[in-house]
Coordinates of C-alpha atoms in Angstrom, one line a residue:
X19 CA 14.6 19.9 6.9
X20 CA 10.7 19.3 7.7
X21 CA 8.6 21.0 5.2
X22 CA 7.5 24.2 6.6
X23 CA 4.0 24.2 5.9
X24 CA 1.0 22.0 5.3
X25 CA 0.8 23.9 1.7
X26 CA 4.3 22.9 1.3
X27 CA 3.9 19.2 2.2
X28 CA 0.9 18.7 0.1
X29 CA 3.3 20.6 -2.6
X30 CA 6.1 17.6 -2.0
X31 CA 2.9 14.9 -2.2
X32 CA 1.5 16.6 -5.4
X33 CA 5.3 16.4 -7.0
X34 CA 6.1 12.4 -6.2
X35 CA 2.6 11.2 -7.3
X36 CA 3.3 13.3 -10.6
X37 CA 6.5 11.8 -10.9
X38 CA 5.0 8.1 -10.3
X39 CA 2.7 9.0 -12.7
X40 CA 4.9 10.5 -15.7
X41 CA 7.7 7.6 -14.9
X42 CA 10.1 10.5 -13.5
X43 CA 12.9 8.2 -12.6
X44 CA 15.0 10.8 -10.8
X45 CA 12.8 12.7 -8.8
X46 CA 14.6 14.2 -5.4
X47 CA 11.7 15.0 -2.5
X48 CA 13.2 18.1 -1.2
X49 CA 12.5 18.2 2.4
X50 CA 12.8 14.9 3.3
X51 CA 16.5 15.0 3.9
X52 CA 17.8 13.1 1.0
X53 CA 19.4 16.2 -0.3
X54 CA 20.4 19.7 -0.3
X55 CA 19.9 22.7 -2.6
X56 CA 19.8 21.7 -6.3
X57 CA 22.5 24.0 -7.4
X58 CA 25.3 22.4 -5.0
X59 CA 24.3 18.6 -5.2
X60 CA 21.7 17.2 -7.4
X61 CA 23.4 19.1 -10.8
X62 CA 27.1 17.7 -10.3
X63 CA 27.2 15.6 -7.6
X64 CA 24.6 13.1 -9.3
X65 CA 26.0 13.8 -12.9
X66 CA 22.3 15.4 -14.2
X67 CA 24.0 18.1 -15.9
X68 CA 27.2 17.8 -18.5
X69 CA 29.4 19.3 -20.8
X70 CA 27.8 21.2 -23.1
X71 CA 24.4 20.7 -22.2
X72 CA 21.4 23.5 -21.2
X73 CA 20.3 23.1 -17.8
X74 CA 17.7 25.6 -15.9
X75 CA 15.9 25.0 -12.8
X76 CA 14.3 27.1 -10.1
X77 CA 16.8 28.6 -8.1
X78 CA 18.9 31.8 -8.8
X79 CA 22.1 30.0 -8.2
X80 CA 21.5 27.5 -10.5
X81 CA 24.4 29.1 -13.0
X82 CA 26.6 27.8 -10.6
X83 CA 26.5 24.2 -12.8
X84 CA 28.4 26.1 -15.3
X85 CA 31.4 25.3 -13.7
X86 CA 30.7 22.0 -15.4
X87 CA 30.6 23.7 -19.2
X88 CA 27.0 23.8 -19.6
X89 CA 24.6 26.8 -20.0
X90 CA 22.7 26.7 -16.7
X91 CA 20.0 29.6 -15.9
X92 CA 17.1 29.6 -13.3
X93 CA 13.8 30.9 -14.3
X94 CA 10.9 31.8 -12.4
X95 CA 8.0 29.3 -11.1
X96 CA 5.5 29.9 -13.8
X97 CA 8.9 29.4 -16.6
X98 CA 9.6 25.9 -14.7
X99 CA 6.0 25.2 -15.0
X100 CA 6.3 25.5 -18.6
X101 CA 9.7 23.2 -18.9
X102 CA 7.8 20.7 -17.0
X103 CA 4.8 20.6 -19.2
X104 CA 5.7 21.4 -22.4
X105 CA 9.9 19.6 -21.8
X106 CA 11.1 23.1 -23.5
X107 CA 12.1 27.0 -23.0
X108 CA 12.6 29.7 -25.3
X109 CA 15.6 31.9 -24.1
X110 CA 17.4 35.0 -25.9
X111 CA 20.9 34.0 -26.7
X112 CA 22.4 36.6 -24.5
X113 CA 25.7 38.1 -25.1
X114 CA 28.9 36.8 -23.3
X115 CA 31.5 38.3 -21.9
X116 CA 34.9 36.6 -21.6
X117 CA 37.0 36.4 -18.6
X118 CA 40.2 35.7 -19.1
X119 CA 42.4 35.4 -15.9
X120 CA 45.9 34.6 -16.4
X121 CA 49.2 35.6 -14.1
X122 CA 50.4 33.6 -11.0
X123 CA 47.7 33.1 -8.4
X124 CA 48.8 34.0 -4.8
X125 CA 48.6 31.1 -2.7
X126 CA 46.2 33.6 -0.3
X127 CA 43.7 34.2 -2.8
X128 CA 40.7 32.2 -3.7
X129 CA 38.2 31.6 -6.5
X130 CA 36.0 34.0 -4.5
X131 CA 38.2 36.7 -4.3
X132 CA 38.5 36.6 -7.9
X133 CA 34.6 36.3 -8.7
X134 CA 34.2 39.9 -5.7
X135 CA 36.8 41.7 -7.6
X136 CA 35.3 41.3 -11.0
X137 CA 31.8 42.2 -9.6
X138 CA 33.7 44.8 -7.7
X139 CA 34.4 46.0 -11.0
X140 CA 31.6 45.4 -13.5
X141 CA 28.8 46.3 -10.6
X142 CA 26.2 43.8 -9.1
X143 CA 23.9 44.5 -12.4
X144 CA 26.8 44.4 -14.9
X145 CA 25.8 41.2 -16.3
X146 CA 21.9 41.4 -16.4
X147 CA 20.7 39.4 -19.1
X148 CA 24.3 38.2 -19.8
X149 CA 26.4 35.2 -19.8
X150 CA 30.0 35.1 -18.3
X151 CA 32.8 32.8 -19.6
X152 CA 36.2 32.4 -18.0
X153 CA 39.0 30.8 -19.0
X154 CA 43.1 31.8 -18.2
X155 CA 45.6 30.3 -16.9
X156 CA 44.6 31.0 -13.1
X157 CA 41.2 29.1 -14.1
X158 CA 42.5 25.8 -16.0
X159 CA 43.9 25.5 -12.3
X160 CA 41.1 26.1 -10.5
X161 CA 39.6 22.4 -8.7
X162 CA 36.1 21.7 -9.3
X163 CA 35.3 23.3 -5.9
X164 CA 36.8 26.8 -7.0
X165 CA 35.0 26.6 -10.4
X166 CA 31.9 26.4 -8.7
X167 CA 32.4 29.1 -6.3
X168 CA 33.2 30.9 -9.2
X169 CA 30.4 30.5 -11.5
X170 CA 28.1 30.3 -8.1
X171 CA 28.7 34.1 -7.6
X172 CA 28.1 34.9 -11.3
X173 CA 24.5 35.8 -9.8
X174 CA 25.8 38.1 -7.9
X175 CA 27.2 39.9 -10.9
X176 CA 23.3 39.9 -13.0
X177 CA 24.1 36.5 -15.1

């Protein structure tokens, strides 16, 4: 999509000269209609983000990379300005709750029912300032595309 604004296309000007500058090799001009939103293409889709690795970016759905088995968070602007300056974050090692779904999945429900029924019963703030794990049966079956819906919705839920 065009950039909305003239503050938002000097924004997109500001970033790639930056990124020329600091030899950014992978820098994605949002706007330009090379991509979409971060948390559904540039984290998986381009392999930026693996296994085991900590990812945050600006967007509250960016926990939706932990579908992939990474910790992925998104922080505020002035926390990403940090990251990019300084190439670090200090986080609190939150507490994680496990998820364990197991049982025989109706063909009828989906990854999404099963992320609304567990916020259904936790409450939209029942993971504030918590991480949420799965695992189960029902989830080592899941395609990628589920797990991602899944862990997509954990925001939803306060993670």
């Amino acid at each position: 999509m065009p950039n909305a604004d003239k503050v938002s296309a000097e924004n997109i000007m500001t970033l790639s000269r930056w990124s020329r500058k600091y030899g950014v090799k992978k820098h994605f001009k949002f706007g330009l209609g090379q991509y979409g939103i971060c948390h559904t293409g540039l984290s998986h889709e381009e392999a930026m983000v693996l296994p085991g690795q900590v990812y945050v970016a600006g967007d509250s759905h960016t926990n939706t990379t932990g579908a992939l088995g990474a910790f992925a968070a998104g922080l505020g602007h002035t926390d990403i300005a940090y990251v990019v300056m300084y190439g670090e974050i200090w986080l609190k090692v939150a507490e994680t709750l496990l998820f364990k779904v197991t049982g025989a999945k109706p063909a009828y429900v989906m990854a999404k029912d099963i992320i609304l029924k567990i916020i259904g019963d936790i409450g939209t703030e029942g993971e504030n300032y918590k991480s949420m794990q799965f695992s189960g049966d029902v989830i080592e079956k899941m395609s990628m595309d589920e797990r991602l819906t899944l862990t997509n919705m954990t925001t939803e839920a306060g993670a």
